[in-house]
Coordinates of C-alpha atoms in Angstrom, one line a residue:
M1 CA 15.1 114.7 48.4
L2 CA 12.4 113.3 45.7
H3 CA 10.4 115.3 43.3
D4 CA 7.5 114.2 41.7
Q5 CA 6.3 112.6 38.7
Q6 CA 9.6 113.3 37.3
W7 CA 12.4 111.3 36.3
Q8 CA 15.9 111.8 38.8
P9 CA 18.5 110.2 39.7
I10 CA 19.0 107.8 42.8
P11 CA 21.5 107.9 44.9
G12 CA 24.1 105.3 45.3
A13 CA 22.5 103.8 42.0
A14 CA 24.7 105.6 39.1
G15 CA 22.8 105.1 36.2
A16 CA 19.4 104.3 37.5
E17 CA 16.6 107.1 37.7
I18 CA 13.4 107.0 40.3
Y19 CA 9.6 108.4 38.8
P20 CA 7.6 108.4 42.2
L21 CA 4.4 108.2 42.3
T22 CA 3.7 110.3 46.0
R23 CA 0.8 110.8 47.6
R24 CA -1.0 112.4 50.4
P25 CA -1.0 109.5 52.9
D26 CA -4.4 107.1 51.8
V27 CA -5.8 104.0 53.3
S28 CA -7.2 103.3 49.7
C29 CA -4.6 103.5 47.9
S30 CA -0.1 102.9 48.2
N31 CA 2.5 105.1 46.6
A32 CA 4.1 103.6 43.5
Y33 CA 8.2 104.2 42.4
I34 CA 9.3 103.6 39.0
I35 CA 12.6 102.9 38.0
R36 CA 14.8 102.7 35.3
T37 CA 18.3 101.3 34.8
A38 CA 19.7 100.2 31.2
S39 CA 18.4 96.4 31.3
E40 CA 15.2 96.4 32.7
I41 CA 12.2 98.2 34.6
L42 CA 11.6 97.6 38.1
I43 CA 8.2 99.1 39.7
I44 CA 7.5 99.0 43.2
D45 CA 4.1 98.6 44.6
T46 CA 0.5 99.6 42.0
G47 CA -1.5 101.1 44.6
A48 CA -5.0 100.9 43.7
D49 CA -6.0 103.7 42.3
S50 CA -6.8 104.1 38.8
A51 CA -5.7 107.3 37.4
Q52 CA -2.0 106.5 39.1
M53 CA -2.2 102.3 37.1
A54 CA -2.9 104.6 34.4
E55 CA -0.2 106.7 35.3
I56 CA 2.6 103.9 35.5
V57 CA 1.5 102.2 32.5
E58 CA 2.1 105.2 30.2
R59 CA 5.1 105.9 31.8
V60 CA 6.4 102.3 31.2
R61 CA 5.4 101.9 27.4
D62 CA 7.5 105.6 26.9
E63 CA 10.7 103.6 28.0
T64 CA 10.5 100.6 26.0
V65 CA 8.9 102.0 23.3
T66 CA 12.2 103.6 22.8
L67 CA 14.2 100.6 24.4
P68 CA 12.8 97.3 25.1
R69 CA 13.6 96.0 28.3
P70 CA 11.3 94.0 31.0
V71 CA 9.8 94.7 33.5
L72 CA 9.7 93.7 37.6
L73 CA 6.8 94.4 40.2
V74 CA 8.1 94.4 43.7
I75 CA 4.5 94.4 46.1
T76 CA 6.4 95.8 49.5
H77 CA 3.2 93.6 51.0
C78 CA -0.3 91.9 49.9
H79 CA -2.7 94.5 51.3
L80 CA -5.2 96.1 48.1
D81 CA -3.5 99.0 48.9
H82 CA -0.4 98.4 47.6
C83 CA -1.4 95.9 44.4
F84 CA -5.3 96.4 44.0
A85 CA -4.4 97.7 40.5
I86 CA -2.1 95.0 39.3
I87 CA -5.2 92.6 40.5
R88 CA -8.1 94.0 38.7
D89 CA -6.1 95.9 35.5
E90 CA -4.1 93.9 32.6
A91 CA -2.8 97.0 30.5
L92 CA 0.6 96.6 32.4
R93 CA 1.0 93.2 30.8
A94 CA 0.2 94.2 27.8
V95 CA 2.8 96.8 27.5
A96 CA 5.8 94.6 28.4
P97 CA 7.2 91.2 30.2
L98 CA 5.7 91.5 33.3
T99 CA 7.5 89.5 36.3
I100 CA 5.1 90.1 39.5
A101 CA 7.9 89.7 43.1
A102 CA 7.1 89.0 46.6
Q103 CA 7.4 87.4 49.3
E104 CA 6.5 84.0 49.2
D105 CA 4.0 84.9 52.9
G106 CA 2.6 87.0 50.9
A107 CA 2.4 85.9 47.3
R108 CA 0.7 82.6 48.5
A109 CA -1.9 85.5 50.3
L110 CA -2.7 86.3 46.9
A111 CA -2.5 83.1 44.7
S112 CA -5.5 82.6 47.2
A113 CA -7.6 86.0 47.4
D114 CA -7.3 85.4 50.8
K115 CA -9.4 88.4 52.0
A116 CA -8.3 88.4 55.5
L117 CA -4.2 89.3 54.4
T118 CA -5.5 90.8 51.8
V119 CA -7.6 93.1 53.5
S120 CA -10.6 92.8 50.7
D121 CA -12.8 92.0 54.2
L122 CA -12.6 95.5 55.9
F123 CA -11.8 97.3 52.1
H124 CA -15.0 95.3 50.7
W125 CA -13.4 94.9 47.1
E126 CA -13.9 91.6 45.3
I127 CA -11.0 90.5 44.0
K128 CA -9.4 87.6 42.2
P129 CA -5.8 85.6 42.9
L130 CA -3.4 87.1 41.6
A131 CA 0.0 84.7 40.4
V132 CA 3.6 86.1 41.8
D133 CA 6.3 84.7 39.7
L134 CA 9.4 84.7 42.3
H135 CA 8.5 84.2 45.0
L136 CA 10.9 86.2 47.7
L137 CA 13.4 85.4 51.0
N138 CA 10.7 82.1 50.6
A139 CA 11.3 78.9 53.2
A140 CA 13.9 77.0 51.1
D141 CA 16.1 80.3 50.2
R142 CA 16.1 80.9 53.7
A143 CA 17.2 77.1 54.9
H144 CA 19.6 77.0 52.5
G145 CA 20.5 79.6 51.3
G146 CA 23.0 79.7 47.9
I147 CA 22.6 81.1 45.0
R148 CA 20.1 80.7 42.2
T149 CA 19.2 82.0 39.0
V150 CA 15.4 83.0 37.8
E151 CA 14.7 83.8 34.5
L152 CA 12.4 86.9 33.7
A153 CA 9.8 88.0 31.5
G154 CA 10.9 89.0 28.0
G155 CA 13.9 87.7 28.5
G156 CA 15.5 89.1 32.0
R157 CA 17.5 87.6 33.9
A158 CA 18.0 88.1 38.0
V159 CA 20.6 86.1 40.2
L160 CA 19.3 85.1 44.2
S161 CA 21.2 84.8 47.2
M162 CA 20.6 85.1 50.6
K163 CA 22.2 86.4 53.2
V164 CA 22.5 87.4 57.1
P165 CA 23.3 91.0 56.5
G166 CA 24.6 92.0 60.3
T167 CA 23.4 91.3 64.0
A168 CA 22.8 93.6 67.0
G169 CA 22.8 91.8 69.9
D170 CA 20.9 88.8 69.0
L171 CA 19.1 90.1 66.5
S172 CA 19.3 88.7 62.9
F173 CA 17.1 88.8 60.3
S174 CA 16.4 87.6 56.7
C175 CA 18.1 89.6 53.4
Q176 CA 18.3 89.0 50.2
T177 CA 20.3 90.3 47.0
V178 CA 18.5 90.1 44.1
L179 CA 20.8 91.5 41.2
L180 CA 19.5 92.3 37.6
G181 CA 20.9 92.7 34.3
S182 CA 22.0 96.0 34.4
G183 CA 24.0 94.7 37.5
E184 CA 21.6 96.6 39.8
R185 CA 21.5 95.1 43.7
L186 CA 18.1 95.2 45.5
E187 CA 18.3 94.3 48.7
V188 CA 15.7 92.8 49.9
Y189 CA 15.2 92.9 53.6
H190 CA 11.8 91.1 55.6
V191 CA 10.1 92.7 57.9
P192 CA 7.4 91.4 59.2
G193 CA 4.5 92.5 61.9
H194 CA 2.5 94.8 59.8
T195 CA 1.8 92.2 57.4
P196 CA 3.6 88.1 57.7
D197 CA 4.7 89.3 53.7
S198 CA 5.9 92.7 54.3
I199 CA 9.7 93.4 53.1
C200 CA 11.9 96.3 52.9
I201 CA 13.3 97.4 49.6
R202 CA 17.4 98.9 49.5
I203 CA 17.8 100.1 45.9
G204 CA 21.2 102.7 46.3
E205 CA 21.2 105.2 49.5
C206 CA 17.1 104.8 49.1
L207 CA 15.1 102.1 52.0
F208 CA 11.4 102.0 50.4
I209 CA 9.9 100.2 53.4
G210 CA 6.6 100.0 52.4
D211 CA 3.9 100.5 55.5
L212 CA 6.8 100.5 58.8
L213 CA 6.0 103.4 59.5
F214 CA 2.1 103.4 59.4
A215 CA 2.1 99.5 61.5
T216 CA 0.8 101.3 65.2
A217 CA -1.5 103.0 63.9
P218 CA -5.0 102.7 65.4
G219 CA -7.3 101.4 62.7
I220 CA -3.8 99.7 61.3
A221 CA -2.9 97.4 64.1
G222 CA -4.7 94.5 65.4
I223 CA -5.6 93.8 61.5
A224 CA -5.1 90.0 60.2
G225 CA -1.6 89.2 60.5
W226 CA -0.2 91.7 62.9
D227 CA 2.2 90.5 65.0
P228 CA 3.5 93.2 68.0
S229 CA 6.2 90.7 68.9
A230 CA 7.8 90.4 65.3
L231 CA 7.3 94.4 64.6
S232 CA 9.7 95.3 67.6
A233 CA 12.0 93.3 65.8
S234 CA 11.9 94.0 62.7
L235 CA 12.0 97.7 63.2
E236 CA 15.2 97.1 65.5
G237 CA 16.6 95.2 62.3
V238 CA 15.8 98.3 60.3
R239 CA 17.5 100.7 63.4
W240 CA 20.4 98.8 63.3
L241 CA 20.5 99.3 58.9
L242 CA 20.0 102.8 59.0
E243 CA 22.9 102.7 61.2
S244 CA 24.2 100.0 59.0
E245 CA 24.4 100.6 55.7
P246 CA 25.0 104.3 53.8
I247 CA 20.5 104.9 53.3
C248 CA 20.0 108.6 52.9
L249 CA 16.1 108.5 51.9
C250 CA 13.7 106.2 53.1
C251 CA 10.9 106.3 50.6
S252 CA 6.8 105.8 52.4
G253 CA 4.5 103.6 51.2
H254 CA 1.7 106.4 51.9
G255 CA 3.4 109.6 51.8
R256 CA 6.8 111.9 51.2
A257 CA 9.9 110.2 51.1
V258 CA 11.5 111.1 54.9
P259 CA 15.5 111.3 55.7
A260 CA 17.0 108.7 57.1
A261 CA 18.2 110.2 60.1
A262 CA 14.7 111.0 61.4
V263 CA 13.2 107.8 59.9
A264 CA 15.3 106.6 62.4
E265 CA 14.4 109.0 65.5
M266 CA 10.7 107.6 65.1
L267 CA 11.8 103.9 65.2
P268 CA 12.2 103.4 69.2
K269 CA 8.4 105.0 70.0
L270 CA 7.6 102.6 67.3
Q271 CA 8.2 100.6 68.9
R272 CA 7.2 101.5 72.4
E273 CA 4.1 101.9 70.9
A274 CA 3.8 98.2 69.3
A275 CA 4.9 97.4 72.6
A276 CA 1.8 99.0 74.5
M277 CA 0.3 96.7 71.6
A278 CA 0.9 93.7 72.4
G279 CA -2.8 93.6 74.3
I280 CA -4.2 94.6 70.7
G281 CA -7.5 92.6 69.9
V282 CA -8.0 91.8 65.4
F283 CA -9.5 94.6 64.0
D284 CA -11.6 92.0 61.8
P285 CA -15.1 92.9 59.6
E286 CA -16.7 93.5 63.4
R287 CA -14.5 95.4 64.6
L288 CA -15.1 97.6 61.8
R289 CA -18.3 97.9 61.8
R290 CA -18.8 98.8 65.4
S291 CA -16.1 101.3 64.7
R292 CA -18.0 103.1 62.1
E293 CA -21.4 102.7 64.3
E294 CA -19.3 104.4 67.1
A295 CA -17.6 107.5 64.7
I296 CA -20.9 108.2 63.5
D297 CA -22.4 108.4 66.7
L298 CA -18.8 110.3 68.4
L299 CA -19.4 112.7 65.3
A300 CA -23.1 113.9 66.5
E301 CA -21.9 113.5 70.4
A302 CA -19.0 115.6 70.7
N303 CA -20.5 118.1 68.9
R304 CA -23.4 118.9 71.5
L305 CA -21.0 118.1 74.2
F306 CA -18.3 120.2 73.4
S307 CA -20.8 122.6 72.2
V308 CA -21.8 122.9 75.7
I309 CA -19.2 123.0 77.4
A310 CA -17.5 126.2 75.4
G311 CA -21.3 127.6 76.1
R312 CA -20.7 127.7 79.9
L313 CA -17.6 129.1 79.5
Y314 CA -19.3 131.9 77.2
S315 CA -21.7 132.7 79.6
L316 CA -19.3 132.3 82.3
A317 CA -17.2 135.7 80.0
Y318 CA -20.0 137.6 79.8
A319 CA -21.3 137.1 83.7
L320 CA -17.8 138.1 85.0
E321 CA -18.0 141.0 81.5
E322 CA -20.9 142.1 83.5
L323 CA -18.9 142.7 86.6
G324 CA -16.2 144.9 84.9
E325 CA -13.7 141.6 84.9
A326 CA -13.7 141.5 81.1
E327 CA -9.8 140.7 80.8
E328 CA -10.5 137.5 83.3
G329 CA -13.7 136.1 81.4
Q330 CA -11.9 136.1 78.1
R331 CA -8.8 134.6 80.6
Y332 CA -11.9 131.8 80.1
Q333 CA -13.4 132.0 77.3
N334 CA -9.7 130.6 76.2
L335 CA -9.3 127.8 77.9
I336 CA -11.1 125.5 74.7
E337 CA -9.7 126.0 72.1
A338 CA -13.8 125.7 70.2
D339 CA -13.1 127.4 67.5
R340 CA -10.5 124.6 66.6
I341 CA -12.4 121.8 67.8
D342 CA -15.4 122.7 66.0
E343 CA -13.5 123.1 63.3
F344 CA -12.2 119.9 63.3
L345 CA -15.2 118.1 63.8
V346 CA -16.9 120.1 60.8
D347 CA -13.7 118.4 58.9
F348 CA -15.4 115.2 59.9
G349 CA -19.4 115.6 58.9
R350 CA -17.8 116.5 55.6
F351 CA -15.6 113.2 55.3
A352 CA -18.7 111.6 56.9
G353 CA -21.2 113.2 54.2
E354 CA -18.5 111.7 51.3
F355 CA -18.8 108.0 53.1
S356 CA -22.5 108.7 53.1
E357 CA -22.6 109.7 48.7
G358 CA -20.4 106.4 48.9
K359 CA -17.0 108.5 47.5
K360 CA -15.0 107.0 51.1
I361 CA -14.7 103.8 52.4
E362 CA -15.7 101.8 56.0
L363 CA -11.7 101.7 56.8
Q364 CA -11.7 106.0 55.8
L365 CA -13.9 107.0 57.4
V366 CA -12.8 105.0 60.5
L367 CA -9.2 106.8 60.4
K368 CA -10.2 109.7 59.8
A369 CA -12.1 109.4 63.1
V370 CA -9.0 108.4 64.7
Q371 CA -7.2 111.2 63.5
I372 CA -10.4 113.5 64.9
I373 CA -10.4 112.4 68.3
Q374 CA -5.6 112.2 68.5
R375 CA -6.8 116.1 66.8
I376 CA -9.2 117.2 69.5
G377 CA -7.9 115.3 72.0
Q378 CA -3.9 117.6 71.5
V379 CA -6.1 121.1 72.8
F380 CA -8.9 119.4 75.0
A381 CA -7.0 120.1 78.0
Q382 CA -9.6 118.7 80.7
D383 CA -7.3 119.9 84.1
R384 CA -7.4 123.2 82.9
L385 CA -10.9 123.0 82.8
D386 CA -12.1 121.7 86.2
H387 CA -12.5 124.0 88.5
V388 CA -14.6 125.5 86.4
V389 CA -17.0 122.8 84.5
D390 CA -19.0 120.7 85.7
A391 CA -16.4 117.3 86.4
S392 CA -18.9 114.9 85.4
L393 CA -19.8 117.1 82.0
L394 CA -15.7 116.9 80.7
R395 CA -15.3 113.2 82.0
R396 CA -18.0 112.8 79.9
A397 CA -15.6 114.5 76.6
D398 CA -12.7 112.4 78.0
R399 CA -14.3 108.8 77.6
L400 CA -16.0 110.1 73.9
L401 CA -12.7 110.5 72.7
S402 CA -10.2 106.7 74.4
D403 CA -13.4 105.0 75.1
F404 CA -13.9 105.3 71.0
M405 CA -9.8 104.8 70.1
D406 CA -10.1 101.5 73.0
T407 CA -13.3 100.5 70.9
V408 CA -11.2 100.6 67.5
C409 CA -8.0 99.2 69.0
C410 CA -10.6 96.6 70.6
Y411 CA -8.6 96.5 74.3
P412 CA -9.8 94.7 76.6
S413 CA -12.3 95.6 79.7
E414 CA -10.1 97.4 82.4
G415 CA -12.3 95.6 85.0
R416 CA -13.3 98.7 86.7
C417 CA -16.7 96.9 88.3
R418 CA -17.1 97.2 91.4
S419 CA -19.7 95.8 94.4
V420 CA -21.2 99.5 95.2
D421 CA -23.9 99.9 96.8
L422 CA -26.8 101.5 93.8
N423 CA -29.4 102.6 96.0
T424 CA -26.4 104.9 98.3
L425 CA -25.2 105.9 94.4
I426 CA -28.5 106.9 93.3
S427 CA -28.7 109.2 96.8
D428 CA -25.3 110.6 96.5
L429 CA -25.6 111.3 92.6
V430 CA -29.6 112.7 93.0
K431 CA -28.7 115.1 95.9
G432 CA -25.3 116.0 94.3
L433 CA -26.9 118.0 91.5
H434 CA -28.9 120.3 93.8
V435 CA -26.1 121.2 95.9
P436 CA -24.4 124.3 94.7
P437 CA -20.1 123.2 94.2
L438 CA -19.4 126.7 96.6
S439 CA -21.6 126.5 100.3
D440 CA -23.1 130.6 101.0
E441 CA -20.7 130.4 104.1
A442 CA -17.1 129.2 101.8
F443 CA -18.0 131.8 99.5
I444 CA -18.1 134.8 102.6
E445 CA -15.5 133.5 104.7
A446 CA -13.3 133.9 100.7
A447 CA -14.1 137.6 101.1
D448 CA -11.2 138.4 102.7
D449 CA -8.7 137.0 100.2
D450 CA -8.9 138.5 96.8
D451 CA -7.1 135.4 94.7
A452 CA -9.7 133.5 96.8
Y453 CA -12.5 135.0 96.0
R454 CA -11.9 135.9 92.7
E455 CA -11.9 131.5 92.4
A456 CA -15.2 131.7 94.6
L457 CA -16.8 133.6 92.7
V458 CA -16.1 132.1 89.2
A459 CA -17.1 129.1 90.7
R460 CA -20.3 130.9 91.8
L461 CA -20.7 132.2 88.0
A462 CA -20.5 128.5 86.8
Y463 CA -23.1 126.4 88.5
L464 CA -25.4 126.2 86.8
P465 CA -28.4 124.9 88.6
L466 CA -30.6 122.9 85.9
F467 CA -33.1 120.9 88.2
E468 CA -33.3 123.4 90.5
E469 CA -38.0 123.4 88.6
T470 CA -37.6 119.6 88.1
C471 CA -39.2 116.9 90.0
L472 CA -36.5 114.4 91.1
D473 CA -39.0 111.5 92.4
V474 CA -36.6 108.5 93.5
S475 CA -38.2 105.3 95.1
L476 CA -35.2 103.1 96.1
C477 CA -35.7 99.4 97.4
E478 CA -34.2 97.4 100.2
S479 CA -31.3 98.9 101.3
P480 CA -28.1 98.1 100.7
L481 CA -28.6 97.1 96.9
P482 CA -24.6 95.3 96.3
V483 CA -23.9 95.7 92.0
M484 CA -21.0 94.6 89.8
T485 CA -20.5 98.0 88.1
D486 CA -18.1 100.9 87.7
A487 CA -19.5 103.6 89.9
E488 CA -18.3 106.7 88.4
R489 CA -19.0 105.9 85.2
L490 CA -22.2 104.9 86.0
S491 CA -23.1 107.8 88.1
D492 CA -21.5 110.0 84.9
A493 CA -23.6 108.2 82.4
L494 CA -27.3 108.9 84.3
T495 CA -26.4 112.9 84.9
G496 CA -25.6 112.5 80.5
V497 CA -29.9 111.2 80.9
L498 CA -30.9 113.5 83.4
E499 CA -30.0 117.1 82.1
D500 CA -30.7 114.8 78.5
L501 CA -34.2 114.9 80.1
V502 CA -34.6 118.5 81.4
S503 CA -32.8 119.8 78.3
A504 CA -35.5 118.4 76.8
G505 CA -37.9 119.8 78.9
V506 CA -38.8 117.5 81.2
T507 CA -40.7 118.1 84.9
D508 CA -40.4 115.5 86.3
I509 CA -38.4 112.1 86.8
R510 CA -39.0 109.7 88.5
L511 CA -36.3 107.0 89.7
T512 CA -36.8 103.7 90.6
T513 CA -34.8 100.3 91.8
S514 CA -36.0 97.4 92.1
L515 CA -34.2 93.8 92.7
S516 CA -35.0 90.8 89.9
G517 CA -33.2 87.2 90.3
C518 CA -29.5 88.4 89.9
S519 CA -30.6 91.4 88.4
V520 CA -30.8 94.5 90.1
L521 CA -33.4 96.6 88.0
L522 CA -32.4 100.8 87.6
G523 CA -35.7 102.7 86.3
I524 CA -36.2 106.0 84.7
A525 CA -39.6 107.3 84.3
Y526 CA -40.4 110.4 82.6
P527 CA -44.5 111.8 81.0
G528 CA -43.7 112.6 77.0
C529 CA -42.4 111.4 74.1
A530 CA -39.5 109.7 73.6
L531 CA -36.3 111.8 74.2
P532 CA -34.9 113.6 70.7
G533 CA -32.8 110.7 68.7
T534 CA -34.2 107.6 70.5
K535 CA -37.2 106.9 67.9
T536 CA -34.0 106.9 65.2
G537 CA -31.6 104.6 67.6
E538 CA -29.1 107.5 68.0
R539 CA -29.3 108.2 71.7
L540 CA -30.1 104.8 72.2
R541 CA -27.0 103.9 71.3
L542 CA -25.0 105.9 72.8
Y543 CA -26.6 105.4 75.8
R544 CA -26.3 101.4 75.7
R545 CA -23.3 101.7 74.5
E546 CA -22.0 103.6 77.8
F547 CA -24.2 101.7 80.3
L548 CA -23.0 98.4 78.6
R549 CA -19.1 100.1 79.8
C550 CA -20.9 100.1 83.0
G551 CA -21.3 96.9 83.2
A552 CA -25.4 97.2 82.3
G553 CA -27.9 96.5 80.0
L554 CA -30.7 99.0 79.0
A555 CA -34.2 98.7 77.8
S556 CA -36.5 101.2 76.6
R557 CA -40.2 101.5 76.1
D558 CA -43.1 104.3 75.8
G559 CA -46.3 103.6 76.7
N560 CA -49.2 105.0 78.5
G561 CA -48.1 108.9 78.3
V562 CA -44.4 107.1 79.3
S563 CA -41.3 107.1 79.1
E564 CA -38.9 104.7 80.1
L565 CA -35.5 103.6 80.8
C566 CA -34.5 100.6 82.1
I567 CA -31.2 99.8 83.0
A568 CA -30.0 96.3 84.0
L569 CA -27.4 95.6 86.2
N570 CA -25.7 92.3 87.9
T571 CA -25.7 91.7 91.9
A572 CA -22.8 91.4 92.7
D573 CA -22.7 88.1 92.4
A574 CA -22.9 87.4 88.9
L575 CA -21.1 88.5 85.9
A576 CA -21.6 91.3 83.4
I577 CA -24.6 91.3 80.8
S578 CA -22.8 90.6 77.4
S579 CA -23.4 92.5 74.9
Q580 CA -25.4 90.4 73.5
E581 CA -27.8 89.8 76.3
N582 CA -28.0 93.7 76.2
D583 CA -29.8 92.8 73.0
R584 CA -33.3 91.9 75.3
S585 CA -35.7 93.8 76.5
G586 CA -34.5 94.8 80.5
W587 CA -38.0 94.2 81.1
D588 CA -37.8 90.1 80.0
R589 CA -34.8 89.7 82.3
A590 CA -37.0 91.5 85.5

């Protein structure tokens, strides 16, 4: 175990001490590690935080005043959260002679200020070129091996030699030994996958692993240079390394150091995740923008949906308590961990507020949303609720979580659109809205069995006749009307819109279908003003996104005291409507 911000011996490296600057995992800044020997100061990453950089400069100044030594900075990979401080801050160069080292691909990216490979395009940080003095694991060294001596700034010297440390089956990976003036050996291993230039560095029994443990995280996987097959091979190589070399501690780029045995246990899972992400899309600025927009909408919709689910369970519990079934009521009330979900959403809301104030960057917001989604997913058990809460509502809540993750990961459509008769779908939907889940006959038949009766009673009490006082006027054109869509998702999306209308006090709704060329138009008309949130675009964005995933486009209009949503679907012979077309009015297509 390493103790933060104090000098301590490095296991297995006599005469070398380390000063860790570790921090809670945060995409905007990495850890930094300072190592001192009698002949040099070694820094592994600087991070991006100005206060952390000031601490590095202070520590190096203290060390080099008493004993002047050259400083070697090794960058584990070229992402700005690991090296932005050295790019923008010249203070370290003024303290002592500085040599910067990085793997060859990363060195080129830093020298050219490559926006994609350094992720400055995702961070929205302006960068200038950074000259890297020592290109590690470069093509010439890998091709020819051998030994070369390099001069470090300030009179230091390092001897570099290439080798393949060993194999495990067909596995082999490049390693370069850097012999410093003090006699300390750095073993530098090329572990591409997270980025093309990612490296691990071994000193004594400590292995510095950069972002290896986070490489499969949504919002990180898929960035420029991410390669799942290379990552899988690198993970296998590191697993072999931990089994073959005397390594006791792995120092991550983010968070606390982890015992080597624990990291070895994590690696197979990371390999499986890397293999499963072979079809992931590129996480670029456009993907980030869409993910950020969806994350903001997600907060509002998750608050609403989970409040509705919790409210229905509380209502059921109250009804059971009134019937003398308090214990049974409490059991149903506990089916959803509403307090924890609310806590997660409040946390996200606080974070979103900091983003709005400019205290957090866009990528941080998206990764925070990923974290919140994963936490909610751990406590939201849809199968525990499916007999007491409307199935459509549960599916919408579940999809809210999974769809956001699909957006972040840029997974392609699952291709669930099939030929469906829209008229039949609408008829079945409207009928289902007015039919309770349990008929009077079934309820009476259950009376002879206590368990069956209790279950039937719960089903009847949990049912909310939302549309009992709503006039649903349905006008369908010729039948059949085949369209290409995901029937269940479309039905749930329509149910959600109709429930929103009823909740807003609408009592008259007209559903119509019509055929126009290769498009089928489904209209939802209602008197009065627009739905809450539609004028600001928030509600329409949610609807548009959901219908797009059904293979449909959406437009809206208001006029003459009537509002209408128009859902445009393709006929069975046409392709799904593109997202670009989705921005055009359904009325224009008609």
